[in-house]
mmCIF file with all atom_site columns, C-alpha atoms and ligand atoms in Angstrom:
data_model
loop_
_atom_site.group_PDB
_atom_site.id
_atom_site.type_symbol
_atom_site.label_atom_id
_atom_site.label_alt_id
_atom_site.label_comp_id
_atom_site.label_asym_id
_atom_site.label_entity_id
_atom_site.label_seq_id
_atom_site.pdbx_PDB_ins_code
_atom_site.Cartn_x
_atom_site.Cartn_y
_atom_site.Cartn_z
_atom_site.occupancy
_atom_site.B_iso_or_equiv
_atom_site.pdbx_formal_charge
_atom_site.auth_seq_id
_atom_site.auth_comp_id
_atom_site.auth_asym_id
_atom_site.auth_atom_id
_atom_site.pdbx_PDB_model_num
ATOM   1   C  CA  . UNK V 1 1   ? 12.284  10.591  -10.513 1.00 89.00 ? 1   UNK V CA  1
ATOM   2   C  CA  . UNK V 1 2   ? 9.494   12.218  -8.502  1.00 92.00 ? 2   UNK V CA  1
ATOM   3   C  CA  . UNK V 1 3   ? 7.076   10.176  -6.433  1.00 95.00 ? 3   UNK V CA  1
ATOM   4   C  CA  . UNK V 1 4   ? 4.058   12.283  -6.043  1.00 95.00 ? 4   UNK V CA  1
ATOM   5   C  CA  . UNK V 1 5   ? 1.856   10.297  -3.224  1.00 97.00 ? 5   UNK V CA  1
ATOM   6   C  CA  . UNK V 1 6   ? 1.106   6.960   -2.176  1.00 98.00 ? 6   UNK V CA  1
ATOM   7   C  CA  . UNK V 1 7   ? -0.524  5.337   -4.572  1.00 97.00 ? 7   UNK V CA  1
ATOM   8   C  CA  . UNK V 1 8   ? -1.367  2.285   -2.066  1.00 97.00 ? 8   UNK V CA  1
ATOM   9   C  CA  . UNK V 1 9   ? -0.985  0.350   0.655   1.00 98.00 ? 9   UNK V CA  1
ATOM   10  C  CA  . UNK V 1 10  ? -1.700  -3.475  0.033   1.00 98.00 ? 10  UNK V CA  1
ATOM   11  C  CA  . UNK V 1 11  ? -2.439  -5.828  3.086   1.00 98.00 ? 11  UNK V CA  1
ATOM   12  C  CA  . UNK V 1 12  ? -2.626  -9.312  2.743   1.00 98.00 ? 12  UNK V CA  1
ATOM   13  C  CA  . UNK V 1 13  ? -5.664  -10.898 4.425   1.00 98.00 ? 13  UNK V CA  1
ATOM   14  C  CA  . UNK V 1 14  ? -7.322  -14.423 4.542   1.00 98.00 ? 14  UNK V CA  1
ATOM   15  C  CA  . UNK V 1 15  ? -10.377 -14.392 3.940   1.00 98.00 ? 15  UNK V CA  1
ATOM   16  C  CA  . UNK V 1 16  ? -11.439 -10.844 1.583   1.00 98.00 ? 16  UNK V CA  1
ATOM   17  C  CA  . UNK V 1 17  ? -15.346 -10.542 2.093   1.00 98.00 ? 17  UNK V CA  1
ATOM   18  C  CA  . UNK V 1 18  ? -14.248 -10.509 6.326   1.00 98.00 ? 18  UNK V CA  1
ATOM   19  C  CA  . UNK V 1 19  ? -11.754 -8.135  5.588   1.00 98.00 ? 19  UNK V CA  1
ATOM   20  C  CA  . UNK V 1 20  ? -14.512 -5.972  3.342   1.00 98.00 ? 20  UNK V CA  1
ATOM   21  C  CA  . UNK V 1 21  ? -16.930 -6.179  6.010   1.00 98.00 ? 21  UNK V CA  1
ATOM   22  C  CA  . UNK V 1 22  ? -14.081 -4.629  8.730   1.00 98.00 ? 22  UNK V CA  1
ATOM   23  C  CA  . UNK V 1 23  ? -13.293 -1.462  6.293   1.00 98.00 ? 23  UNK V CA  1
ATOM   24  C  CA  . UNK V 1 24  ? -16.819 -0.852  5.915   1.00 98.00 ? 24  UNK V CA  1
ATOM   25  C  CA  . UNK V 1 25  ? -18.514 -1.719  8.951   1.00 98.00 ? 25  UNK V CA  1
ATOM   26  C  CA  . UNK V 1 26  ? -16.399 -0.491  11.000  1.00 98.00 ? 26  UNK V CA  1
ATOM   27  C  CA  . UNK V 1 27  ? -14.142 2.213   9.294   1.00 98.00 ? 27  UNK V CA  1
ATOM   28  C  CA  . UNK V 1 28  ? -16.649 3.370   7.123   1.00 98.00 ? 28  UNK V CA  1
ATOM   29  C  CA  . UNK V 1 29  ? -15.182 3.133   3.539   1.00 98.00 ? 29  UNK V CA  1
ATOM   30  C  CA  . UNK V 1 30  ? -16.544 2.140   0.386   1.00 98.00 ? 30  UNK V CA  1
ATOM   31  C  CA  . UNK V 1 31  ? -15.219 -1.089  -1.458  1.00 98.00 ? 31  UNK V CA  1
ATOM   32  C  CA  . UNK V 1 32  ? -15.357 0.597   -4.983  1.00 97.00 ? 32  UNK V CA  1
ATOM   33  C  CA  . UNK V 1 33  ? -13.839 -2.672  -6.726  1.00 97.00 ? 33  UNK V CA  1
ATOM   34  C  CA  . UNK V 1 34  ? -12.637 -6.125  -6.468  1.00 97.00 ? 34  UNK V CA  1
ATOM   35  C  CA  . UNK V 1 35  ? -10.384 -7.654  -8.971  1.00 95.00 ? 35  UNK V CA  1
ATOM   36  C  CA  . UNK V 1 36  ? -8.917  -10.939 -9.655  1.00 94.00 ? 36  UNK V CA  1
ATOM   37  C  CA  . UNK V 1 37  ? -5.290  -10.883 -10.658 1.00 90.00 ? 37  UNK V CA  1
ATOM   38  C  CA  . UNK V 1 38  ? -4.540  -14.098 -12.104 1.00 90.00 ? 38  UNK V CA  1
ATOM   39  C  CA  . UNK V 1 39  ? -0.772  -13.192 -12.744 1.00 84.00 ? 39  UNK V CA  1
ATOM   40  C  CA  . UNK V 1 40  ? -0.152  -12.260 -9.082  1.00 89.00 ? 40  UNK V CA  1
ATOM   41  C  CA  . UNK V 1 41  ? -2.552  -15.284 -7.872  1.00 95.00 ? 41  UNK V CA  1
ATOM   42  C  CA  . UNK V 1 42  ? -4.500  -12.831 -5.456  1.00 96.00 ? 42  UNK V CA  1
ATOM   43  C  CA  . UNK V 1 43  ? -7.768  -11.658 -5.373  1.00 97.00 ? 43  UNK V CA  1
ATOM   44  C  CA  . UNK V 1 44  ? -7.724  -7.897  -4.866  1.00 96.00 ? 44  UNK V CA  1
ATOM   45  C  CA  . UNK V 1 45  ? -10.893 -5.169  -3.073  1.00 97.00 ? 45  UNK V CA  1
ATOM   46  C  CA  . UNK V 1 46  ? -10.167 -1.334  -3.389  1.00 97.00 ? 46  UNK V CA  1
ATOM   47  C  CA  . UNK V 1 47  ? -11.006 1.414   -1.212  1.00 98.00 ? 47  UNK V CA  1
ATOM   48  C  CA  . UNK V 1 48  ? -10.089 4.911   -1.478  1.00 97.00 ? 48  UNK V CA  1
ATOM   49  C  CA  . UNK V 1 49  ? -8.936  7.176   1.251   1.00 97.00 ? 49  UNK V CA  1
ATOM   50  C  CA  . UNK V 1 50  ? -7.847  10.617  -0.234  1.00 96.00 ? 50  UNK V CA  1
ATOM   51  C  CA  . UNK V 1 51  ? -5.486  10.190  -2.835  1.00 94.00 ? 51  UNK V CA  1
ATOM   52  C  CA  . UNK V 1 52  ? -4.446  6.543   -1.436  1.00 97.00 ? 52  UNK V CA  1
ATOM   53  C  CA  . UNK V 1 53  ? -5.955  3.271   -1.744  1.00 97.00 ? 53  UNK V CA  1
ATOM   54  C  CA  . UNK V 1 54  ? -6.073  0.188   0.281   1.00 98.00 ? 54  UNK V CA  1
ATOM   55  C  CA  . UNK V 1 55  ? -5.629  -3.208  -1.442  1.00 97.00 ? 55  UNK V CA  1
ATOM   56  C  CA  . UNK V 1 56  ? -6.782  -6.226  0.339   1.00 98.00 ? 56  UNK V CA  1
ATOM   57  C  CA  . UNK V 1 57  ? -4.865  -9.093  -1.436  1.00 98.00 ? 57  UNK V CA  1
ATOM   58  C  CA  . UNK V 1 58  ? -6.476  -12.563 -0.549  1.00 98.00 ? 58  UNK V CA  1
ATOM   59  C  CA  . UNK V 1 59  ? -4.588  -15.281 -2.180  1.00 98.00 ? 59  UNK V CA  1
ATOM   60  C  CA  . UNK V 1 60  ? -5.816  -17.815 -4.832  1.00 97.00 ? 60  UNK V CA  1
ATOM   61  C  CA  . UNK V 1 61  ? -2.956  -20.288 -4.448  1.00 96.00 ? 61  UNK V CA  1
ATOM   62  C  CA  . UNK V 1 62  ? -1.013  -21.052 -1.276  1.00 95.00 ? 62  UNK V CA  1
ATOM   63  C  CA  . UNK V 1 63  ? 2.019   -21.363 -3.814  1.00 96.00 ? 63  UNK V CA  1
ATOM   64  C  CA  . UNK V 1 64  ? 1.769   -17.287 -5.042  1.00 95.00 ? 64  UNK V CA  1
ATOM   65  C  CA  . UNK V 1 65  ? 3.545   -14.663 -3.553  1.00 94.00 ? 65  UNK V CA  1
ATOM   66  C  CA  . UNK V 1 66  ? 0.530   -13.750 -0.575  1.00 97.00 ? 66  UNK V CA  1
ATOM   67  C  CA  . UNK V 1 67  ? -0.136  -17.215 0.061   1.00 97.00 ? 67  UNK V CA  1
ATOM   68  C  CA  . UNK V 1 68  ? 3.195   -17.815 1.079   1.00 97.00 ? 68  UNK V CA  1
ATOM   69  C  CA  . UNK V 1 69  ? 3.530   -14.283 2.301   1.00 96.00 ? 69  UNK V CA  1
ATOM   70  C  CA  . UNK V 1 70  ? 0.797   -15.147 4.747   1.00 97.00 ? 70  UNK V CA  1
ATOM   71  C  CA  . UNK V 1 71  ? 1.962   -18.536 5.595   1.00 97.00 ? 71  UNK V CA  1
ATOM   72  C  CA  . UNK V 1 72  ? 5.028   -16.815 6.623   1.00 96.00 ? 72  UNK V CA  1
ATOM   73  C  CA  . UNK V 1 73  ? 4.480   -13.925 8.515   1.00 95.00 ? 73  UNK V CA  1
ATOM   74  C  CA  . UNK V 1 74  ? 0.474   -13.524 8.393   1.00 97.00 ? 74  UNK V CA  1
ATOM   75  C  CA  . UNK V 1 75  ? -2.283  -10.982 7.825   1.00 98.00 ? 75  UNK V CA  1
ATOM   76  C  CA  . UNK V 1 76  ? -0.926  -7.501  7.804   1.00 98.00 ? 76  UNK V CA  1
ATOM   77  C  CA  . UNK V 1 77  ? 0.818   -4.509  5.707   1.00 98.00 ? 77  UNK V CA  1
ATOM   78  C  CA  . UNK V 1 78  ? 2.325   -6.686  2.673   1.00 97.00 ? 78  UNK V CA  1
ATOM   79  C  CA  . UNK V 1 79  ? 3.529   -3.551  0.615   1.00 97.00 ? 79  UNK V CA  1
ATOM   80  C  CA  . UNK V 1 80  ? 3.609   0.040   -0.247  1.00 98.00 ? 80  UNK V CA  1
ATOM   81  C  CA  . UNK V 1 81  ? 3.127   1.472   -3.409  1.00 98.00 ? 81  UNK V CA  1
ATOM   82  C  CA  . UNK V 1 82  ? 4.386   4.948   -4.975  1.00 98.00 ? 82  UNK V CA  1
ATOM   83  C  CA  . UNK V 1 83  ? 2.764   6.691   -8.105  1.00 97.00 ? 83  UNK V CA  1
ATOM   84  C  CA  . UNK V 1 84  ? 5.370   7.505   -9.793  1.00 97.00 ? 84  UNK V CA  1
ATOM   85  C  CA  . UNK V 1 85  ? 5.335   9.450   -13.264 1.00 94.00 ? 85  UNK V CA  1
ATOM   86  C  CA  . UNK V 1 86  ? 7.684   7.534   -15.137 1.00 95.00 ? 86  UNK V CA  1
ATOM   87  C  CA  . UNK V 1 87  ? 8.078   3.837   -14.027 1.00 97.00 ? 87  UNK V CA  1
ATOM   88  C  CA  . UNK V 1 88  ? 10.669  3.001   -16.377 1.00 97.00 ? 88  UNK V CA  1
ATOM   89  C  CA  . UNK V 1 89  ? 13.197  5.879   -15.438 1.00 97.00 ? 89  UNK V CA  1
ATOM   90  C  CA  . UNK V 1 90  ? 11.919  5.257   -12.056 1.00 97.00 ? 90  UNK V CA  1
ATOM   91  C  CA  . UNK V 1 91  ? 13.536  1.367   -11.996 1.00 97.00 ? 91  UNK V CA  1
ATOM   92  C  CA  . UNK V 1 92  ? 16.592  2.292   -14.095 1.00 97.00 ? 92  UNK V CA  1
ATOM   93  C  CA  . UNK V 1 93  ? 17.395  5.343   -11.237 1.00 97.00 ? 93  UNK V CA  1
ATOM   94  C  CA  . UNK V 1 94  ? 17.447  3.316   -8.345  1.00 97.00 ? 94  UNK V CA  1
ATOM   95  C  CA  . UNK V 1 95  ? 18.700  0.284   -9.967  1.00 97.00 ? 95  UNK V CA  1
ATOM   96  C  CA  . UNK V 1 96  ? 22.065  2.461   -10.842 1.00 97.00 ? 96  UNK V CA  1
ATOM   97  C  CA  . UNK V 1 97  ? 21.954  3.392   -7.109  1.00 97.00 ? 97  UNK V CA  1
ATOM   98  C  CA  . UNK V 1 98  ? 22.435  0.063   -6.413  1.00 97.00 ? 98  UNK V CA  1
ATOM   99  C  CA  . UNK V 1 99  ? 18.960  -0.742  -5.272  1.00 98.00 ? 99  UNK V CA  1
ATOM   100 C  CA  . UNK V 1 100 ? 17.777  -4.257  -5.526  1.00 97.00 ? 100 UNK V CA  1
ATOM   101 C  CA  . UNK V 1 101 ? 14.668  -5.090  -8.028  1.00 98.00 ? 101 UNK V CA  1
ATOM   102 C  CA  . UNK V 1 102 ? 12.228  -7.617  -8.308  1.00 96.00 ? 102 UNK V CA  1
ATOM   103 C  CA  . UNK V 1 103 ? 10.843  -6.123  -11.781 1.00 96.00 ? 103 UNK V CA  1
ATOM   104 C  CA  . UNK V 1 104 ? 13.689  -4.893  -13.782 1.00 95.00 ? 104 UNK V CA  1
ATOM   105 C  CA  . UNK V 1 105 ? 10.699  -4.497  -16.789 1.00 96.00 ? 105 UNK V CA  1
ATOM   106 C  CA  . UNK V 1 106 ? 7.269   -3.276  -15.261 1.00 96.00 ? 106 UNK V CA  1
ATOM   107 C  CA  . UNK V 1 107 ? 3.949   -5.615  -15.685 1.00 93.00 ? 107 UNK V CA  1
ATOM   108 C  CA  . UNK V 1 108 ? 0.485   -4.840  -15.320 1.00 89.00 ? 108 UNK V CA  1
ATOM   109 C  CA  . UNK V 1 109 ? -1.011  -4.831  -11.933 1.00 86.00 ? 109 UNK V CA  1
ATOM   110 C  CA  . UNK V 1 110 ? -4.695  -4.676  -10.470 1.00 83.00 ? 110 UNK V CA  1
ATOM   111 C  CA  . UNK V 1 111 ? -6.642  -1.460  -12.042 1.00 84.00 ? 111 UNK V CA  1
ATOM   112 C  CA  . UNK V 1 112 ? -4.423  -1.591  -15.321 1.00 86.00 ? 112 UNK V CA  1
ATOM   113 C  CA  . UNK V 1 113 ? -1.251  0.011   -13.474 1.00 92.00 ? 113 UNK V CA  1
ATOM   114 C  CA  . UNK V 1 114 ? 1.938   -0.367  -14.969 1.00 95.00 ? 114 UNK V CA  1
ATOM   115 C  CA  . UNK V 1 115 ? 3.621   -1.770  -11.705 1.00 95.00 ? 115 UNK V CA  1
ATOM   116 C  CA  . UNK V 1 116 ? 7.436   -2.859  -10.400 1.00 97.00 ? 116 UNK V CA  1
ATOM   117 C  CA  . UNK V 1 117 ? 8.525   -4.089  -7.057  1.00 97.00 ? 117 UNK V CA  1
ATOM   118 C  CA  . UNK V 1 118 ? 11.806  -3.297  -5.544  1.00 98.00 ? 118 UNK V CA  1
ATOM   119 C  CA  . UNK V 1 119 ? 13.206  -6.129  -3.261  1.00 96.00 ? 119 UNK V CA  1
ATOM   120 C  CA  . UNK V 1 120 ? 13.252  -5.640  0.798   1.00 94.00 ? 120 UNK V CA  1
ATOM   121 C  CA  . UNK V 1 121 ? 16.420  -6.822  0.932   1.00 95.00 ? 121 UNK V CA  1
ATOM   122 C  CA  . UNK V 1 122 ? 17.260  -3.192  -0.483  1.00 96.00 ? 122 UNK V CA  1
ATOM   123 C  CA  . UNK V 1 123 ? 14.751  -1.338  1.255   1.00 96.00 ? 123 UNK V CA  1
ATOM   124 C  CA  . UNK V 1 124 ? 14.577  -1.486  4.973   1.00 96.00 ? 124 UNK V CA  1
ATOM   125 C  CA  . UNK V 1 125 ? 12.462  -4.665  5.103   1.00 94.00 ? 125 UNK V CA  1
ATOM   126 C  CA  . UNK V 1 126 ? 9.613   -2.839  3.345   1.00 96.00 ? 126 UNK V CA  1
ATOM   127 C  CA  . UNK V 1 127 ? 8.261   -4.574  -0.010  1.00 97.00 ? 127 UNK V CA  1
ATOM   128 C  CA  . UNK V 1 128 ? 7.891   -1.531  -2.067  1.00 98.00 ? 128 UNK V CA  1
ATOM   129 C  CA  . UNK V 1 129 ? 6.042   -0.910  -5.362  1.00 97.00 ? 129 UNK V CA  1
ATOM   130 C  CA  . UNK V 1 130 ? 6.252   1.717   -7.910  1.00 98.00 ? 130 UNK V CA  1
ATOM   131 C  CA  . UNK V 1 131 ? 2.836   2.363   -10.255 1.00 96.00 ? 131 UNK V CA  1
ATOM   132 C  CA  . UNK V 1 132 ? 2.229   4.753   -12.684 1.00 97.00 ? 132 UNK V CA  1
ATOM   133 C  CA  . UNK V 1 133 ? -0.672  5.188   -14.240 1.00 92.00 ? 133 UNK V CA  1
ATOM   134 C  CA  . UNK V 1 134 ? -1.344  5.090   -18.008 1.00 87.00 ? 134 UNK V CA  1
ATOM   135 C  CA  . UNK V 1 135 ? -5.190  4.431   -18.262 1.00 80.00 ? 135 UNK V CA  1
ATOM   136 C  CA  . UNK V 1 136 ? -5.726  8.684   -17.449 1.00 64.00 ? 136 UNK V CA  1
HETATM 137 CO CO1 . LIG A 2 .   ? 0.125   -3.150  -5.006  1.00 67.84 ? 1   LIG A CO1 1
#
C-alpha cells in the first residue's frame, strides 16, 4: 500500500455558494466544479491547491451523513482523503491490521473516484478516506 499525496480535504459547510464566495474572495482559488452526490446526500464545490483539493460538502438532507455531521459538531474539517493506487489492497491491508472500516467494498464518490472510508473509531478521531483514481 503506498499513499502518494492527499488527495483531499472535505469540510462540511452550511450554506456552499457562502462558503464559494470565502475561497475565492478571499483566498483566491478557483471553484473548478460543483457536484451533486445523491448517494452521499451532499452537494459538493472543488478547488485545487497543488496536488490537493478542497471539498465543500453542503448537505441535501439533515438525515445524511453531513447533515448530521453538522448538526453534531458543525462547520469544519469533516475528512481527509488519501490517493491511493490500489483501493482494494488498500482496505484489505489495514483491515488485517485490525483497522476499523466503514467501506469494506469501495463506491463511487464525487469526480468518479473509487472511494472507502475507514471509521474514526480506528483512526485517532480523524474520518479518513482512501480514493484512487480510475477515470486517468
Ligand atoms: Co471526500
Amino acid at each position: 500500500m503506498e499513499l502518494s499525496h492527499i488527495e483531499h480535504i472535505g469540510i462540511a459547510v452550511n450554506n456552499l455558494e457562502e462558503a464559494i464566495a470565502y475561497y475565492e474572495d478571499k483566498l483566491g482559488l478557483n471553484c473548478y466544479a460543483i457536484e451533486e452526490v445523491p448517494d452521499q446526500k451532499v452537494k459538493t464545490a472543488f478547488f485545487k491547491v497543488g496536488q490537493t483539493k478542497i471539498e465543500l460538502l453542503e448537505s441535501t438532507d439533515p438525515e445524511g451523513p453531513i447533515g448530521k455531521f453538522l448538526e453534531k459538531k458543525g462547520q469544519g474539517v469533516h475528512h481527509i482523503a488519501f490517493a491511493v493506487n490500489d483501493i482494494k489492497n488498500s482496505l484489505q491491508e489495514v483491515k488485517d491490521k485490525g483497522v476499523r472500516l466503514i467501506d469494506h467494498e469501495p463506491r463511487k464518490g464525487a469526480e468518479g473516484l473509487d472511494i472507502a472510508f475507514l471509521h474514526p473509531k480506528s483512526t485517532f478521531g480523524v474520518l479518513t478516506e482512501f480514493c484512487e483514481d480510475n477515470n486517468k
